[in-house]
Coordinates of C-alpha atoms and ligand atoms in Angstrom, one line a residue:
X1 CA 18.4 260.2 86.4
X2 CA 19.7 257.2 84.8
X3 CA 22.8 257.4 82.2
X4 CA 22.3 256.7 79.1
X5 CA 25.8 254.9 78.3
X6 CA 24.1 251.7 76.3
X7 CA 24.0 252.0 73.0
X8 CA 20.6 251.2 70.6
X9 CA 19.6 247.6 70.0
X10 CA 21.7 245.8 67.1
X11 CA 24.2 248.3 67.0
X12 CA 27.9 248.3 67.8
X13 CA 30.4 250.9 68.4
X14 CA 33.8 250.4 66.4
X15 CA 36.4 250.7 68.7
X16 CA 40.0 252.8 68.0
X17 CA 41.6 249.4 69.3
X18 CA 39.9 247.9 65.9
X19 CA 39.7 250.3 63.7
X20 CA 42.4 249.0 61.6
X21 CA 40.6 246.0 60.4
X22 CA 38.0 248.1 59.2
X23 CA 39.9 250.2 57.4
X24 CA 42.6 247.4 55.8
X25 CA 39.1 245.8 54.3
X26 CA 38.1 249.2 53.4
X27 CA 40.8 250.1 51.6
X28 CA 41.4 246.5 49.6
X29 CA 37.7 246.5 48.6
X30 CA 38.2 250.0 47.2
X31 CA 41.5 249.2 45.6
X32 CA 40.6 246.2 44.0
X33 CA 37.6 248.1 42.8
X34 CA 39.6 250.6 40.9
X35 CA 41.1 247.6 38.9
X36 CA 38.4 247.1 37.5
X37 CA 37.5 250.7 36.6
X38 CA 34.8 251.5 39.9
X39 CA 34.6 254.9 40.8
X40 CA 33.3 255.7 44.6
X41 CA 30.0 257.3 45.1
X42 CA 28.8 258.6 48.3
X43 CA 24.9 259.0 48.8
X44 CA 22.4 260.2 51.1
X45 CA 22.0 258.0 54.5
X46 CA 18.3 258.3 54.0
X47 CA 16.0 258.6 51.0
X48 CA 12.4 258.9 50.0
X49 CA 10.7 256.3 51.2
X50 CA 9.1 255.8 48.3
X51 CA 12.0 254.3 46.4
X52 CA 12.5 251.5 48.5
X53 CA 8.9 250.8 48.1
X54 CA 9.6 250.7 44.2
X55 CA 13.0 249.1 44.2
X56 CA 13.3 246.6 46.9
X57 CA 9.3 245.7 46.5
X58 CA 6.8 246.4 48.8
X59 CA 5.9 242.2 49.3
X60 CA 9.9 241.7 50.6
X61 CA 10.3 241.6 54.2
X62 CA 13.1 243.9 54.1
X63 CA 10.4 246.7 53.1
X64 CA 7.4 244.9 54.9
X65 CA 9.5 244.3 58.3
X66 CA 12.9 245.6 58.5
X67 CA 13.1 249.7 57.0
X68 CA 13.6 252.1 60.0
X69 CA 10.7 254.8 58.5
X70 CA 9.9 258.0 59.9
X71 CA 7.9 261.3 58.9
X72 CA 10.0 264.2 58.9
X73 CA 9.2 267.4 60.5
X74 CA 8.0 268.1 57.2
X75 CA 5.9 265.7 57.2
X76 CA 7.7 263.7 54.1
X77 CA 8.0 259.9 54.8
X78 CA 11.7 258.9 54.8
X79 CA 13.5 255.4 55.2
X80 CA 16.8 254.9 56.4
X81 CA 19.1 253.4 53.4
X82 CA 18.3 249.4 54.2
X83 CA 20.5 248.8 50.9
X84 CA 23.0 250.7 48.6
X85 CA 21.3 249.8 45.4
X86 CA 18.5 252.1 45.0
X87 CA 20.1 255.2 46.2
X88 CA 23.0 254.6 43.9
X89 CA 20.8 254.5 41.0
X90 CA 18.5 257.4 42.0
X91 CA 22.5 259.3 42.2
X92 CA 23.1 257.8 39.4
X93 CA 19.8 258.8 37.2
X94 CA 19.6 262.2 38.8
X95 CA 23.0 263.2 37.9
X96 CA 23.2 262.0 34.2
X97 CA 25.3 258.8 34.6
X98 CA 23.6 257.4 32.4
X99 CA 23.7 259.2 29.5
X100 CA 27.5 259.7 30.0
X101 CA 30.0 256.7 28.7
X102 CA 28.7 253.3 29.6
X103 CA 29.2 251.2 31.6
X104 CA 28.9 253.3 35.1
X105 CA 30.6 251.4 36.9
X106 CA 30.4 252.4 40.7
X107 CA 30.9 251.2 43.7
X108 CA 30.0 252.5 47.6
X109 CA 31.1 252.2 51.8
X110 CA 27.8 252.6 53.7
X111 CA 25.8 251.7 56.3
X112 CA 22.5 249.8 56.5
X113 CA 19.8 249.7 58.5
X114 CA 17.4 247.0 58.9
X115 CA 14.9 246.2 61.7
X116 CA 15.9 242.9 62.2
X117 CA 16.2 240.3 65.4
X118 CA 20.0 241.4 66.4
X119 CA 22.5 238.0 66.6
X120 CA 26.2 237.2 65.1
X121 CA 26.4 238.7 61.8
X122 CA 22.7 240.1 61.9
X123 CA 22.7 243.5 62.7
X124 CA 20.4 246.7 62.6
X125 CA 22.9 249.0 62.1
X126 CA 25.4 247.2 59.4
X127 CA 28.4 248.2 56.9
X128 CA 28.3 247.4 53.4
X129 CA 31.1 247.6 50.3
X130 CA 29.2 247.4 47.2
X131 CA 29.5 247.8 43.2
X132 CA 27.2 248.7 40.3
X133 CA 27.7 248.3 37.4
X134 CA 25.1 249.5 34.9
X135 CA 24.4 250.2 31.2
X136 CA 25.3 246.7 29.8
X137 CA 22.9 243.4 29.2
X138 CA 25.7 241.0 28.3
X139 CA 26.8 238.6 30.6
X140 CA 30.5 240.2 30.7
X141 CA 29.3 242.4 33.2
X142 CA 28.0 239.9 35.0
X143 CA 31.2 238.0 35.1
X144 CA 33.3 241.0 35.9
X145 CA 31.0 242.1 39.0
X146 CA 31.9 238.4 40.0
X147 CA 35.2 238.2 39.6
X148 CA 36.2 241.5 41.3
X149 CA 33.9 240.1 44.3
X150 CA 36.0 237.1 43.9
X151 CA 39.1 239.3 44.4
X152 CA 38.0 241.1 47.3
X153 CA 37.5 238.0 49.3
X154 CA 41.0 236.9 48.0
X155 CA 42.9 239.7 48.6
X156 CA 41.6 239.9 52.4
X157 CA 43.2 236.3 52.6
X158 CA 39.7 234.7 52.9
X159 CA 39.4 231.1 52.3
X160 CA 36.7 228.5 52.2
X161 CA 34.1 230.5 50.5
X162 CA 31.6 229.0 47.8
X163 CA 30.0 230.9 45.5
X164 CA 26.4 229.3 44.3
X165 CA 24.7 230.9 40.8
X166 CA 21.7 231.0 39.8
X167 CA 19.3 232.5 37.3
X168 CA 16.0 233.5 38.1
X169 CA 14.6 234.8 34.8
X170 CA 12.8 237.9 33.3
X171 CA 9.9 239.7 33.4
X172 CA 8.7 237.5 30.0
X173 CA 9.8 233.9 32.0
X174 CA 9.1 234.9 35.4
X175 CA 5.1 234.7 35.3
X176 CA 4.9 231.5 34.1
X177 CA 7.3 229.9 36.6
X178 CA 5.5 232.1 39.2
X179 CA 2.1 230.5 38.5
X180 CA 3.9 226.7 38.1
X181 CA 5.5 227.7 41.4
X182 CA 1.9 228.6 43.0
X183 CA 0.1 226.0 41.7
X184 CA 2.7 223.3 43.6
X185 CA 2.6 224.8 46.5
X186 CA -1.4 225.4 46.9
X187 CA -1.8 221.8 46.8
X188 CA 0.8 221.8 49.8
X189 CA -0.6 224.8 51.7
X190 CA -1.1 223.6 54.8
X191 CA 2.7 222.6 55.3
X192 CA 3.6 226.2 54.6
X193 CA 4.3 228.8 57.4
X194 CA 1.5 231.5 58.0
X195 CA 3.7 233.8 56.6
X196 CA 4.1 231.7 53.3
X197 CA 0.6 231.2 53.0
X198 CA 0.4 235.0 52.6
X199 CA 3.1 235.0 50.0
X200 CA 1.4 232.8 48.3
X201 CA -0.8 235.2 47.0
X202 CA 1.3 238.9 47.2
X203 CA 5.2 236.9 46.1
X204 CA 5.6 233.3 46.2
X205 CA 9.0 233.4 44.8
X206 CA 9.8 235.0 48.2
X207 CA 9.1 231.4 49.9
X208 CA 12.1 229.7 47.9
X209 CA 14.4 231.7 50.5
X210 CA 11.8 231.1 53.6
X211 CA 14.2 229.6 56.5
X212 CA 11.4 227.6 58.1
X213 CA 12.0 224.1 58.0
X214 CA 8.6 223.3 56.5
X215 CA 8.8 225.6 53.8
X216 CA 12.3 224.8 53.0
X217 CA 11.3 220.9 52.7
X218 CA 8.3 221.6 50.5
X219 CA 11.1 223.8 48.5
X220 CA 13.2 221.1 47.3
X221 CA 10.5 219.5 45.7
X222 CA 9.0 222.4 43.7
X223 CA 9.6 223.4 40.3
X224 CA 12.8 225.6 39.3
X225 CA 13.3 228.3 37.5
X226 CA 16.2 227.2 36.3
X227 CA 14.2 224.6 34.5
X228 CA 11.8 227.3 33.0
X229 CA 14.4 230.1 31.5
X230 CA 13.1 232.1 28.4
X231 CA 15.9 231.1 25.3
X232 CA 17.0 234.8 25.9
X233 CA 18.0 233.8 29.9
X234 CA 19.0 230.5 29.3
X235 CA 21.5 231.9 26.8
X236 CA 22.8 234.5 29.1
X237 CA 23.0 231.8 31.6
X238 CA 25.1 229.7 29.7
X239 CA 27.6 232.7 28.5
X240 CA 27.5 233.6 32.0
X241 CA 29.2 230.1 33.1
X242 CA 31.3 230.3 30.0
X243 CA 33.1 233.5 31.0
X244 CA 33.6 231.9 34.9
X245 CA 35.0 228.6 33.3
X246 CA 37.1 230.7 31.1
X247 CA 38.1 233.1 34.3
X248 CA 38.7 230.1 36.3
X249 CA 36.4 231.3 38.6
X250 CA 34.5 228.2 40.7
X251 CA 30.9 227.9 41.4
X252 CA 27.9 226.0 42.1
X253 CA 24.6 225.8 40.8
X254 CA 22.1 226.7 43.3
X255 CA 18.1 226.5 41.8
X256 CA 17.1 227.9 44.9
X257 CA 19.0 231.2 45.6
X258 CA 16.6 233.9 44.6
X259 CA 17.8 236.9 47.0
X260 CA 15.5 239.5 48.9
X261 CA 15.0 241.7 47.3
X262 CA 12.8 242.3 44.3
X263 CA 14.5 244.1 41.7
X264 CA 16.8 240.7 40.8
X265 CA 16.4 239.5 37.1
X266 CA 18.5 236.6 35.4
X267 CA 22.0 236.1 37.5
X268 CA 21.7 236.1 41.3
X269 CA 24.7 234.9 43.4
X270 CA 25.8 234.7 46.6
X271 CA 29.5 233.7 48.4
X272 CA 28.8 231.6 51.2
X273 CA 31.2 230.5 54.0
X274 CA 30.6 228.1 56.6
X275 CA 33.2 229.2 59.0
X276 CA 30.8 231.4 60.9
X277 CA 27.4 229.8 61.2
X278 CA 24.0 230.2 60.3
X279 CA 24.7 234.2 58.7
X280 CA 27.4 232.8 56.3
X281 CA 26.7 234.8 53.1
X282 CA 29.4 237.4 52.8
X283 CA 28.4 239.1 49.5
X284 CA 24.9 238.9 47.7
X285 CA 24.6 240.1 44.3
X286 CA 23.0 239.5 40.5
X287 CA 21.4 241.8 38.0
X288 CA 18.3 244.1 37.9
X289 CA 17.5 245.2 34.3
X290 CA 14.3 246.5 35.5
X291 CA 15.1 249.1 38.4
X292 CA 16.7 251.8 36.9
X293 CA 13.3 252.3 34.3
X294 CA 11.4 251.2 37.4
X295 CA 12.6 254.1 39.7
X296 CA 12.0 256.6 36.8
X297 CA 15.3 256.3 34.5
X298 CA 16.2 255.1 31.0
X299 CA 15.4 251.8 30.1
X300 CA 19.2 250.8 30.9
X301 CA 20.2 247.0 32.9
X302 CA 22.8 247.0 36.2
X303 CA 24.3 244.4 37.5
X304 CA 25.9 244.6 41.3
X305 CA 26.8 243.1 44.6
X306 CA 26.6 243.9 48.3
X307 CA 29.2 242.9 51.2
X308 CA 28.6 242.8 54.6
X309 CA 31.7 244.4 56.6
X310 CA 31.0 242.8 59.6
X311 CA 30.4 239.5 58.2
X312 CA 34.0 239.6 56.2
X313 CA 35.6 240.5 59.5
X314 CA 34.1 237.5 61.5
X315 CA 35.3 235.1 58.8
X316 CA 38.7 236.7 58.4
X317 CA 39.2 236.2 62.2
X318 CA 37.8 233.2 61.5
X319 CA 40.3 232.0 59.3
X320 CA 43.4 233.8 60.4
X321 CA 43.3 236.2 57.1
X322 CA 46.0 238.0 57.9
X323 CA 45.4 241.8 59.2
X324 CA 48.7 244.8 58.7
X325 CA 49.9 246.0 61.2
X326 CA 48.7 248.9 63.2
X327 CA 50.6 251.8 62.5
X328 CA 52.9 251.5 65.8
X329 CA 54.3 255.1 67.6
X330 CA 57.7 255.6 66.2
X331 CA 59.1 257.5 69.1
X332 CA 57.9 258.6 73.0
X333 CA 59.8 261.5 73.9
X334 CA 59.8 261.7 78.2
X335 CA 60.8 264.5 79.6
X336 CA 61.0 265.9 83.2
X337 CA 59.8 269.8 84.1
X338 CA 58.5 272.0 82.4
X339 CA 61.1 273.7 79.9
X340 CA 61.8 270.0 78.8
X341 CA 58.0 269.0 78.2
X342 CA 57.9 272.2 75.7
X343 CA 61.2 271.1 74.5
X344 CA 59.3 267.2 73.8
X345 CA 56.4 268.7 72.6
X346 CA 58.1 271.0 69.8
X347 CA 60.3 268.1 68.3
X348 CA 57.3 266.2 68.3
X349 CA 56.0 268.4 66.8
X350 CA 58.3 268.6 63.9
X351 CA 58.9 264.8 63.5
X352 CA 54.9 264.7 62.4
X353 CA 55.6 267.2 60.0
X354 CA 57.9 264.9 58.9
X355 CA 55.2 262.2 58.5
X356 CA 56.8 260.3 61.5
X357 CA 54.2 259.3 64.6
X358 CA 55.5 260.7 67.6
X359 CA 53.9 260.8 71.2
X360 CA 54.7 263.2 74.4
X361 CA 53.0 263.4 77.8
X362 CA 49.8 265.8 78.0
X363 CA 49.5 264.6 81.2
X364 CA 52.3 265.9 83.5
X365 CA 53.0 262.4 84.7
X366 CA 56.2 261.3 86.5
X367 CA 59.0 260.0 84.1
X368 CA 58.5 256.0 85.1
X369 CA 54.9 256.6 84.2
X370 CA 55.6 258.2 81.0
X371 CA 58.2 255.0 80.4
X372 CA 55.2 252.7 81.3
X373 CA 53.0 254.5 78.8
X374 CA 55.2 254.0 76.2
X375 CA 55.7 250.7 76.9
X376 CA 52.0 250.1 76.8
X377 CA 51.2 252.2 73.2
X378 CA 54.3 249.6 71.9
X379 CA 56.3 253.2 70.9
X380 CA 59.5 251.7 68.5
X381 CA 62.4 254.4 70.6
X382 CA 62.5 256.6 73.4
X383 CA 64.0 259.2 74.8
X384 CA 64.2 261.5 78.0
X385 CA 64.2 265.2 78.2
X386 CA 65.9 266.4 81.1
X387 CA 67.9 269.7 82.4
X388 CA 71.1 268.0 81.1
X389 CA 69.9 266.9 77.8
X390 CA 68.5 270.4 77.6
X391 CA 71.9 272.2 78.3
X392 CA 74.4 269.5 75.9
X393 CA 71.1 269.5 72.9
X394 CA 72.1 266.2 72.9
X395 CA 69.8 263.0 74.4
X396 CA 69.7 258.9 74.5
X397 CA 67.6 257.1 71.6
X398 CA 66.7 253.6 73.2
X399 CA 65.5 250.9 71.0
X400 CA 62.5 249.3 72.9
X401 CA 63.0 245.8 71.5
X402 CA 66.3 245.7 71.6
X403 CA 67.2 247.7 74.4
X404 CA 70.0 249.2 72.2
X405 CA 71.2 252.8 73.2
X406 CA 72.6 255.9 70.9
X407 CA 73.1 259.3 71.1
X408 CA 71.4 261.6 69.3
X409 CA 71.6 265.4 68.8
X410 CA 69.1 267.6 69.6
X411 CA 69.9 269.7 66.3
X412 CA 68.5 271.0 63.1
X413 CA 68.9 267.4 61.8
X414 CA 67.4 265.9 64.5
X415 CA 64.3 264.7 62.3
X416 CA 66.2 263.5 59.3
X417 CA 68.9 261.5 61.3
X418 CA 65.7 259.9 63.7
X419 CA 64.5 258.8 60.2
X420 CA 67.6 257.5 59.3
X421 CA 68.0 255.6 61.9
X422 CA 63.9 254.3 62.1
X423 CA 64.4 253.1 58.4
X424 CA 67.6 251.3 59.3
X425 CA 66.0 249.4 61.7
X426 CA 62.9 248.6 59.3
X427 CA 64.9 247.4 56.6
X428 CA 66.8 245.0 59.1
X429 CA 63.2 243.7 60.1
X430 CA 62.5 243.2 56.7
X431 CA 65.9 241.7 55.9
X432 CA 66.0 239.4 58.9
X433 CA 62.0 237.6 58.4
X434 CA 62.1 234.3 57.0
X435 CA 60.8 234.4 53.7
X436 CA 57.3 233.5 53.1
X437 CA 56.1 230.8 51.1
X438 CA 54.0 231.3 48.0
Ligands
ATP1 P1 20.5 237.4 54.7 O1 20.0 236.3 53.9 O2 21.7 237.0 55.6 O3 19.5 238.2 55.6 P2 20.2 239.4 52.7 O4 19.9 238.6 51.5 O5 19.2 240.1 53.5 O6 21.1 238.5 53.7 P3 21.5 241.5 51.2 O7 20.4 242.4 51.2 O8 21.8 240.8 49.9 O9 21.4 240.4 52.3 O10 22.8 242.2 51.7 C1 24.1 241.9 51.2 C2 25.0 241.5 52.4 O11 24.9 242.3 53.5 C3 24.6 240.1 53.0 O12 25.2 239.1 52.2 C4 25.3 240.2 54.3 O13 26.6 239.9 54.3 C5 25.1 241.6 54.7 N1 23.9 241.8 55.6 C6 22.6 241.8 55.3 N2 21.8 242.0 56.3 C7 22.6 242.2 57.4 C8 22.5 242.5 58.8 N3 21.3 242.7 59.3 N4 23.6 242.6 59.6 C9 24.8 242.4 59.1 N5 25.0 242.1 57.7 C10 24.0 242.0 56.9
MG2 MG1 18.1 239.6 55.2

């Protein structure tokens, strides 16, 4: 029988060598998110198939093309999350956050999945950090949901990132647009793609963010709806651009950003980078006033973005962002025979009871492999167990940078002086690094 070692299609396993990464940008997007007053919620990997259908839309190719749906044993239909956004509300509506204190203001770590054609930054499986934050019309929302996406990317040391605005109107500006928008492009059908042609009747907003070329040509011609805003949207627009002058938050007007998915009313935005490619849009976002009422909750507005992990690492590498440091092994205690290896283990053993990482050989290997192992994990100090160090409860602490030497005791203090003596040499580390420049 053949093996099966190769993982599904447009998936990736995140290795313990990498791990890190994931969670330094884990932790910053969560922590900058509780500046601004974002709570964590975690929801179901897979929903009702149903509420994609009503959220997303059921003319966007992430429903039409991309959701990984299946019939249950029980013969329900289910989808596999291909967004955060309408679980979050159905949590959020099912567990009376909305008639709590306003604004909910949530945000989420999940992964995606979309069936989509697997290349850099275009995944099936995918992670994403997101934020909702619902109850409010004004554009201070708005602004805020920006801003603390603004301070993600800045806070993972990400440069060269634009961030393009856009409005694309209201359910009472939308259907005029739509028609002005139609009525352009029938008279240029035949320079549309098949697909187009189709969304010309089912969603022919969905063609502004067609990526073939003809479509995109005939695109820069057509009317706006940036030129067509109810006074309500225009208004909010304007605000909207107020508060980011006022923030000092830059952006560019782009007419043509309208997003995937469905649900997006008034501001859409996206952060772009072109450090990495075609699949430069780091974070997606804008407001949906009509989903929550739409899946079945109270006529309340949201505004939100989404993040794709795997995107912010490739641009982090990308542009050096600086990552911490893996958490290094503080000490490798060797030791030769048995009664010394249970010796190792023990004060092991109590050192990670003291919160200190400490390592000692499972494997019974000779004492110049164990060195060579913990020269390999990068282990801070040494030290070897043997029948002597046994019999004087005494051994030799060896700096592995340094190749400094000290005894230590083997005693009831043996964990606080190690720690002693592991902070000492931190603080000289710290001490000794050239200062950095603002
Ligand atoms: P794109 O135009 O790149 O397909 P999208 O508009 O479909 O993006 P959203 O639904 O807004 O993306 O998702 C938010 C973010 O999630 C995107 O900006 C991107 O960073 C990331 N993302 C979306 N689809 C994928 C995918 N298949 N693989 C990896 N990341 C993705
Ligand atoms: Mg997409």
């Amino acid at each position: 029988m053949k093996p099966i070692t190769e993982a599904p299609k447009g998936t990736k396993d995140i290795m313990p060598k990498d791990i890190y990464k994931w969670q330094h940008v884990e932790r910053k997007a969560l922590s900058v998110a509780a500046l601004y007053g974002f709570k964590e919620i975690r929801v179901p990997t897979f929903e009702h198939t149903e509420l994609f259908l009503r959220g997303v839309g059921d003319t966007t190719d992430v429903v039409q093309k991309e959701m990984y749906t299946f019939k249950d044993k029980g013969d329900r239909s289910i989808t596999l999350r291909p967004e955060g956004t309408s679980g979050v509300m159905r949590a959020a509506i099912e567990n009376n956050l909305l008639s709590e204190k306003l604004p909910a203001k949530l945000c989420y770590n999940i992964s995606c999945f979309r069936y989509e054609k697997p290349q850099a930054g275009r995944l099936r499986e995918f992670h994403q950090f997101g934020i909702e934050e619902l109850g409010s019309p004004s554009p201070a929302s708005d602004a805020e949901v920006i801003s603390l996406a603004k301070n993600v990317l800045d806070n993972l040391g990400i440069k060269g990132v634009t961030l393009f605005i856009n409005s694309i109107g209201c359910k009472n500006c939308r259907p005029r647009y739509q028609q002005l928008l139609k009525a352009y492009l029938n008279e240029h059908e035949d320079s549309l793609c098949p697909i187009c042609r189709q969304r010309l009747e089912t969603n022919p907003l969905r063609i502004i963010d067609c990526k073939e070329k003809s479509c995109s040509k005939l695109i820069e011609q057509a009317p706006k709806m940036i030129d067509h805003l109810c006074p309500v949207c225009s208004d909010h627009f304007k605000e909207l651009r107020e508060r980011l002058d006022k923030m000092g938050i830059d952006y560019s007007l782009d007419p043509d950003i309208v997003r995937g998915l469905d649900y997006y009313t008034k501001t859409v935005f996206e952060f772009v980078t072109d450090c990495i490619g075609a699949q430069g849009t780091v974070c997606g976002g804008g407001r949906y006033d009509g989903l929550i009422e739409e899946i079945g909750g109270p006529k309340l507005p949201g505004v939100g973005f989404a993040m794709g992990i795997e995107r912010l690492l490739m641009v982090m590498e990308a542009c050096k962002a600086p990552f911490p440091h893996e958490e290094k092994c503080s000490l490798f205690i060797a030791s030769m025979g048995k009664e010394a290896s249970i010796e190792a283990s023990s004060l092991v053993d109590r050192l990670r009871k003291e919160g200190i990482c400490a390592e000692s050989d499972n494997m019974e290997r000779s004492l110049k492999a164990q060195m060579r192992f913990a020269d390999k994990e990068g282990c801070l100090f040494t030290m070897v167990l043997g029948d002597s160090e046994l019999a004087d409860k005494r051994a030799v602490l060896k700096d592995m940078q340094t190749k400094e030497t000290r005894e230590i005791e083997l005693d009831d203090y043996f964990c606080l002086k190690f720690g002693r003596i592991l902070i000492e040499k931190q603080l000289k580390e710290t001490l000794d690094a050239p200062l950095e420049k603002e």
